[in-house]
Amino acid sequence: MLRKTTPLLLLIVLITIWILKMTHSDEKKVSKTKDSIQTGYNLFSEMDRKNFTLSQQDKKELLHFVDINIAALTSKDSASPIDKTDPNLVLELHTPKLPLQPIQRGYLTYTYIIKNKTTTANGIYGEFYSAMNRKDDESPWSYSNIEMDVSSKTTALTNFNSNDYKALNLKFVQKFTLSDIESNLIKPDLSPERDHGKFLAENARIAAFYQFSTTRNSTPLTLVFGVLKKEYDSNTEYPKNWFSLYIKRDDAPTFSLPGE
């Protein structure tokens, strides 16, 4: 009798694990800003333009979002690496198709109100995204990536200066280019696969990378800012308008990510 019931019990356990993972990825407990801007709001104020420069408010919010990603990667609680009571922040976990597969992908969305809507005019909101990776459910989040494509047609110019990097407590390490990677002078370790060919293909528009380091909660981190060719100024010590930001724990393990 026991042998006949064992497969059924195993199936029940697998289904329960899957349900728990699905429930864990739900961020509906706190009223979120992202839900309140579904109607009557426009994304940023100049979305009809191909590029636009972030305002001081937008840059302040972006700095806060970068800091949130740093905190998430150095959190001791992998299951809850962010402040779930923050109405501007939503963490969505990519639930695997198979119940026993670990949750390795997470997506952070940071949404904030720039101008409230009125009875006669739409409001304006800003939004930034990041993608995070980890080895498994028990491991800390190891990698994060932020890009400044705020829509399919618009790229935000970050307008950073040296004080913004200092505010994040970043220490400059080095600058390198795609050619440095192609010639194996630099071997970037900025994604789980450590696939340099894929990295080169994904960053074909980048002219240079600026590498920084910092430590949070006794955890050393590497941050690499990528600058588009059209925004690159070889004379600047700090990138003014960066397009991509890679953040990784220096103790990140090697692991593979299954296909979508």
PDB file of C-alpha atoms in Angstrom:
ATOM      1  CA  MET A   1       0.000   0.000   0.000  1.00  0.00           C
ATOM      2  CA  LEU A   2       2.841   2.370   0.844  1.00  0.00           C
ATOM      3  CA  ARG A   3       4.443   1.887  -2.560  1.00  0.00           C
ATOM      4  CA  LYS A   4       1.203   2.829  -4.311  1.00  0.00           C
ATOM      5  CA  THR A   5       0.741   6.047  -2.375  1.00  0.00           C
ATOM      6  CA  THR A   6       4.341   7.272  -2.567  1.00  0.00           C
ATOM      7  CA  PRO A   7       4.089   8.689  -6.132  1.00  0.00           C
ATOM      8  CA  LEU A   8       0.892  10.505  -5.182  1.00  0.00           C
ATOM      9  CA  LEU A   9       2.490  11.995  -2.088  1.00  0.00           C
ATOM     10  CA  LEU A  10       5.503  13.058  -4.140  1.00  0.00           C
ATOM     11  CA  LEU A  11       3.226  14.731  -6.664  1.00  0.00           C
ATOM     12  CA  ILE A  12       1.434  16.598  -3.863  1.00  0.00           C
ATOM     13  CA  VAL A  13       4.786  17.790  -2.462  1.00  0.00           C
ATOM     14  CA  LEU A  14       5.942  19.013  -5.891  1.00  0.00           C
ATOM     15  CA  ILE A  15       2.680  20.853  -6.488  1.00  0.00           C
ATOM     16  CA  THR A  16       2.914  22.448  -3.027  1.00  0.00           C
ATOM     17  CA  ILE A  17       6.477  23.656  -3.715  1.00  0.00           C
ATOM     18  CA  TRP A  18       5.387  25.121  -7.044  1.00  0.00           C
ATOM     19  CA  ILE A  19       2.426  26.925  -5.424  1.00  0.00           C
ATOM     20  CA  LEU A  20       4.673  28.324  -2.696  1.00  0.00           C
ATOM     21  CA  LYS A  21       7.080  29.675  -5.314  1.00  0.00           C
ATOM     22  CA  MET A  22       4.241  31.262  -7.234  1.00  0.00           C
ATOM     23  CA  THR A  23       2.877  32.826  -4.041  1.00  0.00           C
ATOM     24  CA  HIS A  24       6.323  34.029  -2.992  1.00  0.00           C
ATOM     25  CA  SER A  25       6.685  35.992  -6.227  1.00  0.00           C
ATOM     26  CA  ASP A  26       3.472  37.916  -5.608  1.00  0.00           C
ATOM     27  CA  GLU A  27       4.010  41.526  -4.474  1.00  0.00           C
ATOM     28  CA  LYS A  28       0.371  42.464  -3.890  1.00  0.00           C
ATOM     29  CA  LYS A  29       0.473  42.951  -0.109  1.00  0.00           C
ATOM     30  CA  VAL A  30       1.392  46.643  -0.344  1.00  0.00           C
ATOM     31  CA  SER A  31      -0.357  49.138  -2.606  1.00  0.00           C
ATOM     32  CA  LYS A  32       2.191  49.781  -5.343  1.00  0.00           C
ATOM     33  CA  THR A  33       2.819  52.955  -7.343  1.00  0.00           C
ATOM     34  CA  LYS A  34       3.091  50.797 -10.469  1.00  0.00           C
ATOM     35  CA  ASP A  35      -0.577  49.808 -10.079  1.00  0.00           C
ATOM     36  CA  SER A  36      -1.765  53.400  -9.621  1.00  0.00           C
ATOM     37  CA  ILE A  37      -0.327  54.718 -12.905  1.00  0.00           C
ATOM     38  CA  GLN A  38      -2.084  52.311 -15.257  1.00  0.00           C
ATOM     39  CA  THR A  39      -4.416  55.054 -16.507  1.00  0.00           C
ATOM     40  CA  GLY A  40      -3.973  58.813 -16.757  1.00  0.00           C
ATOM     41  CA  TYR A  41      -0.177  58.827 -16.600  1.00  0.00           C
ATOM     42  CA  ASN A  42       2.601  59.240 -19.182  1.00  0.00           C
ATOM     43  CA  LEU A  43       6.129  57.834 -18.824  1.00  0.00           C
ATOM     44  CA  PHE A  44       8.556  60.713 -18.250  1.00  0.00           C
ATOM     45  CA  SER A  45       7.912  64.115 -19.774  1.00  0.00           C
ATOM     46  CA  GLU A  46       9.723  63.980 -23.116  1.00  0.00           C
ATOM     47  CA  MET A  47       8.978  60.532 -24.471  1.00  0.00           C
ATOM     48  CA  ASP A  48       8.480  61.918 -27.977  1.00  0.00           C
ATOM     49  CA  ARG A  49      12.250  62.395 -28.172  1.00  0.00           C
ATOM     50  CA  LYS A  50      14.834  59.719 -28.914  1.00  0.00           C
ATOM     51  CA  ASN A  51      17.037  60.864 -26.036  1.00  0.00           C
ATOM     52  CA  PHE A  52      16.314  62.996 -23.023  1.00  0.00           C
ATOM     53  CA  THR A  53      18.341  64.075 -19.995  1.00  0.00           C
ATOM     54  CA  LEU A  54      17.178  63.026 -16.563  1.00  0.00           C
ATOM     55  CA  SER A  55      16.052  65.862 -14.336  1.00  0.00           C
ATOM     56  CA  GLN A  56      17.540  66.325 -10.880  1.00  0.00           C
ATOM     57  CA  GLN A  57      14.574  64.479  -9.404  1.00  0.00           C
ATOM     58  CA  ASP A  58      14.946  61.638 -11.901  1.00  0.00           C
ATOM     59  CA  LYS A  59      18.668  61.350 -11.187  1.00  0.00           C
ATOM     60  CA  LYS A  60      18.012  61.274  -7.454  1.00  0.00           C
ATOM     61  CA  GLU A  61      15.545  58.423  -7.982  1.00  0.00           C
ATOM     62  CA  LEU A  62      18.035  56.578 -10.213  1.00  0.00           C
ATOM     63  CA  LEU A  63      20.767  56.894  -7.593  1.00  0.00           C
ATOM     64  CA  HIS A  64      18.343  55.463  -5.055  1.00  0.00           C
ATOM     65  CA  PHE A  65      17.513  52.592  -7.405  1.00  0.00           C
ATOM     66  CA  VAL A  66      21.204  51.786  -7.915  1.00  0.00           C
ATOM     67  CA  ASP A  67      21.598  51.776  -4.143  1.00  0.00           C
ATOM     68  CA  ILE A  68      18.607  49.399  -3.873  1.00  0.00           C
ATOM     69  CA  ASN A  69      20.327  46.982  -6.247  1.00  0.00           C
ATOM     70  CA  ILE A  70      23.549  47.174  -4.245  1.00  0.00           C
ATOM     71  CA  ALA A  71      21.582  46.457  -1.080  1.00  0.00           C
ATOM     72  CA  ALA A  72      19.790  43.517  -2.727  1.00  0.00           C
ATOM     73  CA  LEU A  73      23.073  41.888  -3.748  1.00  0.00           C
ATOM     74  CA  THR A  74      24.521  42.270  -0.259  1.00  0.00           C
ATOM     75  CA  SER A  75      21.384  41.311   1.658  1.00  0.00           C
ATOM     76  CA  LYS A  76      21.699  38.366   4.015  1.00  0.00           C
ATOM     77  CA  ASP A  77      18.098  37.403   3.205  1.00  0.00           C
ATOM     78  CA  SER A  78      17.974  36.031  -0.336  1.00  0.00           C
ATOM     79  CA  ALA A  79      14.236  35.359  -0.054  1.00  0.00           C
ATOM     80  CA  SER A  80      13.503  38.995   0.770  1.00  0.00           C
ATOM     81  CA  PRO A  81      16.369  41.206  -0.457  1.00  0.00           C
ATOM     82  CA  ILE A  82      14.318  44.403  -0.758  1.00  0.00           C
ATOM     83  CA  ASP A  83      12.030  46.539   1.355  1.00  0.00           C
ATOM     84  CA  LYS A  84       8.617  45.124   0.444  1.00  0.00           C
ATOM     85  CA  THR A  85       6.899  48.057   2.152  1.00  0.00           C
ATOM     86  CA  ASP A  86       8.380  50.474  -0.415  1.00  0.00           C
ATOM     87  CA  PRO A  87       5.411  51.388  -2.642  1.00  0.00           C
ATOM     88  CA  ASN A  88       7.706  52.332  -5.529  1.00  0.00           C
ATOM     89  CA  LEU A  89       9.461  48.972  -5.668  1.00  0.00           C
ATOM     90  CA  VAL A  90       8.249  45.665  -7.122  1.00  0.00           C
ATOM     91  CA  LEU A  91      10.240  42.416  -7.215  1.00  0.00           C
ATOM     92  CA  GLU A  92       8.982  39.811  -9.660  1.00  0.00           C
ATOM     93  CA  LEU A  93      10.536  36.360  -9.474  1.00  0.00           C
ATOM     94  CA  HIS A  94      10.810  34.288 -12.628  1.00  0.00           C
ATOM     95  CA  THR A  95       9.138  31.033 -11.582  1.00  0.00           C
ATOM     96  CA  PRO A  96      10.608  27.999 -13.391  1.00  0.00           C
ATOM     97  CA  LYS A  97       8.344  25.700 -15.363  1.00  0.00           C
ATOM     98  CA  LEU A  98       9.460  22.655 -13.374  1.00  0.00           C
ATOM     99  CA  PRO A  99       8.692  22.634  -9.599  1.00  0.00           C
ATOM    100  CA  LEU A 100      12.139  21.471  -8.446  1.00  0.00           C
ATOM    101  CA  GLN A 101      14.072  24.049 -10.470  1.00  0.00           C
ATOM    102  CA  PRO A 102      15.427  26.935  -8.351  1.00  0.00           C
ATOM    103  CA  ILE A 103      14.333  30.527  -8.864  1.00  0.00           C
ATOM    104  CA  GLN A 104      17.410  32.109 -10.433  1.00  0.00           C
ATOM    105  CA  ARG A 105      15.971  35.241 -12.037  1.00  0.00           C
ATOM    106  CA  GLY A 106      14.396  38.283 -10.460  1.00  0.00           C
ATOM    107  CA  TYR A 107      13.229  41.569 -11.959  1.00  0.00           C
ATOM    108  CA  LEU A 108      13.104  44.847 -10.040  1.00  0.00           C
ATOM    109  CA  THR A 109      10.847  47.672 -11.191  1.00  0.00           C
ATOM    110  CA  TYR A 110      11.118  51.077  -9.546  1.00  0.00           C
ATOM    111  CA  THR A 111       8.185  53.406 -10.328  1.00  0.00           C
ATOM    112  CA  TYR A 112       7.742  56.917  -8.972  1.00  0.00           C
ATOM    113  CA  ILE A 113       5.362  59.826  -9.538  1.00  0.00           C
ATOM    114  CA  ILE A 114       6.865  62.951 -11.075  1.00  0.00           C
ATOM    115  CA  LYS A 115       3.609  64.869 -11.387  1.00  0.00           C
ATOM    116  CA  ASN A 116       0.179  63.779 -10.208  1.00  0.00           C
ATOM    117  CA  LYS A 117      -2.630  63.631 -12.726  1.00  0.00           C
ATOM    118  CA  THR A 118      -5.502  66.119 -12.568  1.00  0.00           C
ATOM    119  CA  THR A 119      -8.994  66.216 -13.987  1.00  0.00           C
ATOM    120  CA  THR A 120      -7.662  68.077 -17.025  1.00  0.00           C
ATOM    121  CA  ALA A 121      -4.178  66.643 -17.585  1.00  0.00           C
ATOM    122  CA  ASN A 122      -2.350  63.356 -17.386  1.00  0.00           C
ATOM    123  CA  GLY A 123       0.234  62.834 -14.712  1.00  0.00           C
ATOM    124  CA  ILE A 124       3.870  61.910 -15.317  1.00  0.00           C
ATOM    125  CA  TYR A 125       5.815  59.026 -13.826  1.00  0.00           C
ATOM    126  CA  GLY A 126       9.349  57.669 -14.061  1.00  0.00           C
ATOM    127  CA  GLU A 127      10.440  54.047 -14.095  1.00  0.00           C
ATOM    128  CA  PHE A 128      13.681  52.062 -13.985  1.00  0.00           C
ATOM    129  CA  TYR A 129      14.312  48.324 -14.271  1.00  0.00           C
ATOM    130  CA  SER A 130      16.965  45.799 -13.350  1.00  0.00           C
ATOM    131  CA  ALA A 131      17.458  42.067 -13.853  1.00  0.00           C
ATOM    132  CA  MET A 132      19.073  39.982 -11.098  1.00  0.00           C
ATOM    133  CA  ASN A 133      20.492  36.448 -11.037  1.00  0.00           C
ATOM    134  CA  ARG A 134      21.445  33.957  -8.344  1.00  0.00           C
ATOM    135  CA  LYS A 135      22.573  30.315  -8.234  1.00  0.00           C
ATOM    136  CA  ASP A 136      19.546  28.926  -6.378  1.00  0.00           C
ATOM    137  CA  ASP A 137      16.873  29.708  -3.785  1.00  0.00           C
ATOM    138  CA  GLU A 138      19.328  29.552  -0.891  1.00  0.00           C
ATOM    139  CA  SER A 139      22.107  31.601  -2.492  1.00  0.00           C
ATOM    140  CA  PRO A 140      22.384  35.402  -2.371  1.00  0.00           C
ATOM    141  CA  TRP A 141      21.589  37.414  -5.470  1.00  0.00           C
ATOM    142  CA  SER A 142      24.927  37.666  -7.272  1.00  0.00           C
ATOM    143  CA  TYR A 143      24.392  39.774 -10.411  1.00  0.00           C
ATOM    144  CA  SER A 144      22.319  42.781 -11.399  1.00  0.00           C
ATOM    145  CA  ASN A 145      22.020  44.724 -14.641  1.00  0.00           C
ATOM    146  CA  ILE A 146      20.405  48.143 -15.252  1.00  0.00           C
ATOM    147  CA  GLU A 147      19.991  49.760 -18.671  1.00  0.00           C
ATOM    148  CA  MET A 148      18.845  53.225 -19.655  1.00  0.00           C
ATOM    149  CA  ASP A 149      16.479  52.190 -22.441  1.00  0.00           C
ATOM    150  CA  VAL A 150      13.440  53.537 -20.620  1.00  0.00           C
ATOM    151  CA  SER A 151      11.228  52.567 -23.556  1.00  0.00           C
ATOM    152  CA  SER A 152      11.631  50.783 -26.874  1.00  0.00           C
ATOM    153  CA  LYS A 153      12.427  54.117 -28.560  1.00  0.00           C
ATOM    154  CA  THR A 154      13.931  56.309 -25.848  1.00  0.00           C
ATOM    155  CA  THR A 155      17.268  56.323 -24.031  1.00  0.00           C
ATOM    156  CA  ALA A 156      17.696  58.376 -20.868  1.00  0.00           C
ATOM    157  CA  LEU A 157      20.878  60.415 -20.427  1.00  0.00           C
ATOM    158  CA  THR A 158      21.934  60.019 -16.797  1.00  0.00           C
ATOM    159  CA  ASN A 159      23.875  63.308 -16.458  1.00  0.00           C
ATOM    160  CA  PHE A 160      26.074  61.928 -13.642  1.00  0.00           C
ATOM    161  CA  ASN A 161      29.044  63.748 -12.149  1.00  0.00           C
ATOM    162  CA  SER A 162      31.831  62.807  -9.741  1.00  0.00           C
ATOM    163  CA  ASN A 163      29.679  63.616  -6.706  1.00  0.00           C
ATOM    164  CA  ASP A 164      27.089  61.038  -7.771  1.00  0.00           C
ATOM    165  CA  TYR A 165      29.708  58.280  -7.820  1.00  0.00           C
ATOM    166  CA  LYS A 166      31.026  59.436  -4.469  1.00  0.00           C
ATOM    167  CA  ALA A 167      27.483  59.361  -3.072  1.00  0.00           C
ATOM    168  CA  LEU A 168      27.394  55.655  -3.922  1.00  0.00           C
ATOM    169  CA  ASN A 169      30.768  55.234  -2.192  1.00  0.00           C
ATOM    170  CA  LEU A 170      32.427  53.943  -5.365  1.00  0.00           C
ATOM    171  CA  LYS A 171      36.180  53.709  -5.909  1.00  0.00           C
ATOM    172  CA  PHE A 172      37.471  53.912  -9.489  1.00  0.00           C
ATOM    173  CA  VAL A 173      39.449  50.837 -10.601  1.00  0.00           C
ATOM    174  CA  GLN A 174      40.009  50.991 -14.362  1.00  0.00           C
ATOM    175  CA  LYS A 175      38.599  51.827 -17.781  1.00  0.00           C
ATOM    176  CA  PHE A 176      38.515  49.303 -20.628  1.00  0.00           C
ATOM    177  CA  THR A 177      37.011  48.878 -24.096  1.00  0.00           C
ATOM    178  CA  LEU A 178      35.503  46.120 -26.223  1.00  0.00           C
ATOM    179  CA  SER A 179      38.842  45.707 -27.988  1.00  0.00           C
ATOM    180  CA  ASP A 180      40.475  44.996 -24.620  1.00  0.00           C
ATOM    181  CA  ILE A 181      37.995  42.140 -24.177  1.00  0.00           C
ATOM    182  CA  GLU A 182      38.469  40.875 -27.738  1.00  0.00           C
ATOM    183  CA  SER A 183      42.232  40.734 -27.225  1.00  0.00           C
ATOM    184  CA  ASN A 184      41.790  39.018 -23.826  1.00  0.00           C
ATOM    185  CA  LEU A 185      43.453  41.869 -21.960  1.00  0.00           C
ATOM    186  CA  ILE A 186      40.263  42.084 -19.908  1.00  0.00           C
ATOM    187  CA  LYS A 187      38.001  39.164 -19.074  1.00  0.00           C
ATOM    188  CA  PRO A 188      34.771  40.617 -17.700  1.00  0.00           C
ATOM    189  CA  ASP A 189      32.992  38.513 -15.118  1.00  0.00           C
ATOM    190  CA  LEU A 190      29.642  40.273 -15.182  1.00  0.00           C
ATOM    191  CA  SER A 191      27.130  37.499 -15.819  1.00  0.00           C
ATOM    192  CA  PRO A 192      26.622  33.933 -14.553  1.00  0.00           C
ATOM    193  CA  GLU A 193      27.762  32.274 -17.784  1.00  0.00           C
ATOM    194  CA  ARG A 194      30.955  34.341 -18.105  1.00  0.00           C
ATOM    195  CA  ASP A 195      30.375  34.119 -21.867  1.00  0.00           C
ATOM    196  CA  HIS A 196      32.668  36.790 -23.354  1.00  0.00           C
ATOM    197  CA  GLY A 197      31.339  36.303 -26.885  1.00  0.00           C
ATOM    198  CA  LYS A 198      27.765  36.911 -25.750  1.00  0.00           C
ATOM    199  CA  PHE A 199      28.897  39.896 -23.684  1.00  0.00           C
ATOM    200  CA  LEU A 200      30.590  41.444 -26.727  1.00  0.00           C
ATOM    201  CA  ALA A 201      27.496  40.944 -28.884  1.00  0.00           C
ATOM    202  CA  GLU A 202      25.174  42.471 -26.272  1.00  0.00           C
ATOM    203  CA  ASN A 203      27.439  45.498 -25.825  1.00  0.00           C
ATOM    204  CA  ALA A 204      28.333  46.254 -29.444  1.00  0.00           C
ATOM    205  CA  ARG A 205      27.122  49.867 -29.013  1.00  0.00           C
ATOM    206  CA  ILE A 206      29.393  50.508 -26.010  1.00  0.00           C
ATOM    207  CA  ALA A 207      32.592  52.548 -26.454  1.00  0.00           C
ATOM    208  CA  ALA A 208      34.093  52.117 -22.991  1.00  0.00           C
ATOM    209  CA  PHE A 209      33.476  50.579 -19.582  1.00  0.00           C
ATOM    210  CA  TYR A 210      34.317  52.223 -16.270  1.00  0.00           C
ATOM    211  CA  GLN A 211      34.952  49.788 -13.434  1.00  0.00           C
ATOM    212  CA  PHE A 212      34.436  50.715  -9.790  1.00  0.00           C
ATOM    213  CA  SER A 213      34.488  48.832  -6.510  1.00  0.00           C
ATOM    214  CA  THR A 214      32.683  49.194  -3.211  1.00  0.00           C
ATOM    215  CA  THR A 215      31.876  47.194  -0.085  1.00  0.00           C
ATOM    216  CA  ARG A 216      28.493  46.854   1.592  1.00  0.00           C
ATOM    217  CA  ASN A 217      27.687  44.660   4.595  1.00  0.00           C
ATOM    218  CA  SER A 218      31.259  43.321   4.451  1.00  0.00           C
ATOM    219  CA  THR A 219      30.580  42.123   0.879  1.00  0.00           C
ATOM    220  CA  PRO A 220      32.886  43.432  -1.890  1.00  0.00           C
ATOM    221  CA  LEU A 221      31.180  44.417  -5.144  1.00  0.00           C
ATOM    222  CA  THR A 222      32.252  45.307  -8.653  1.00  0.00           C
ATOM    223  CA  LEU A 223      30.284  47.895 -10.631  1.00  0.00           C
ATOM    224  CA  VAL A 224      30.896  48.463 -14.340  1.00  0.00           C
ATOM    225  CA  PHE A 225      29.274  51.366 -16.210  1.00  0.00           C
ATOM    226  CA  GLY A 226      29.041  51.136 -19.992  1.00  0.00           C
ATOM    227  CA  VAL A 227      28.956  54.299 -22.146  1.00  0.00           C
ATOM    228  CA  LEU A 228      27.486  54.385 -25.655  1.00  0.00           C
ATOM    229  CA  LYS A 229      29.795  55.393 -28.481  1.00  0.00           C
ATOM    230  CA  LYS A 230      27.847  58.586 -29.190  1.00  0.00           C
ATOM    231  CA  GLU A 231      28.105  59.656 -25.526  1.00  0.00           C
ATOM    232  CA  TYR A 232      31.725  58.708 -24.911  1.00  0.00           C
ATOM    233  CA  ASP A 233      34.268  61.378 -23.984  1.00  0.00           C
ATOM    234  CA  SER A 234      37.763  59.943 -23.534  1.00  0.00           C
ATOM    235  CA  ASN A 235      38.822  62.952 -21.457  1.00  0.00           C
ATOM    236  CA  THR A 236      36.337  62.404 -18.623  1.00  0.00           C
ATOM    237  CA  GLU A 237      37.365  60.564 -15.470  1.00  0.00           C
ATOM    238  CA  TYR A 238      33.775  59.638 -14.618  1.00  0.00           C
ATOM    239  CA  PRO A 239      31.125  58.658 -17.203  1.00  0.00           C
ATOM    240  CA  LYS A 240      28.528  61.417 -17.530  1.00  0.00           C
ATOM    241  CA  ASN A 241      25.852  59.600 -19.520  1.00  0.00           C
ATOM    242  CA  TRP A 242      26.160  55.889 -18.880  1.00  0.00           C
ATOM    243  CA  PHE A 243      23.860  53.443 -20.623  1.00  0.00           C
ATOM    244  CA  SER A 244      24.363  50.164 -18.770  1.00  0.00           C
ATOM    245  CA  LEU A 245      25.397  49.189 -15.267  1.00  0.00           C
ATOM    246  CA  TYR A 246      26.587  45.733 -14.250  1.00  0.00           C
ATOM    247  CA  ILE A 247      26.817  44.950 -10.539  1.00  0.00           C
ATOM    248  CA  LYS A 248      28.213  41.702  -9.154  1.00  0.00           C
ATOM    249  CA  ARG A 249      29.277  40.200  -5.874  1.00  0.00           C
ATOM    250  CA  ASP A 250      32.986  39.453  -6.043  1.00  0.00           C
ATOM    251  CA  ASP A 251      32.298  36.036  -4.492  1.00  0.00           C
ATOM    252  CA  ALA A 252      29.680  35.158  -7.127  1.00  0.00           C
ATOM    253  CA  PRO A 253      29.778  31.450  -8.026  1.00  0.00           C
ATOM    254  CA  THR A 254      29.754  30.051 -11.546  1.00  0.00           C
ATOM    255  CA  PHE A 255      26.335  28.723 -12.520  1.00  0.00           C
ATOM    256  CA  SER A 256      24.187  28.277 -15.599  1.00  0.00           C
ATOM    257  CA  LEU A 257      20.783  29.748 -16.397  1.00  0.00           C
ATOM    258  CA  PRO A 258      18.188  27.610 -18.193  1.00  0.00           C
ATOM    259  CA  GLY A 259      16.559  28.982 -21.331  1.00  0.00           C
ATOM    260  CA  GLU A 260      13.399  31.039 -21.011  1.00  0.00           C
TER     261      GLU A 260
END
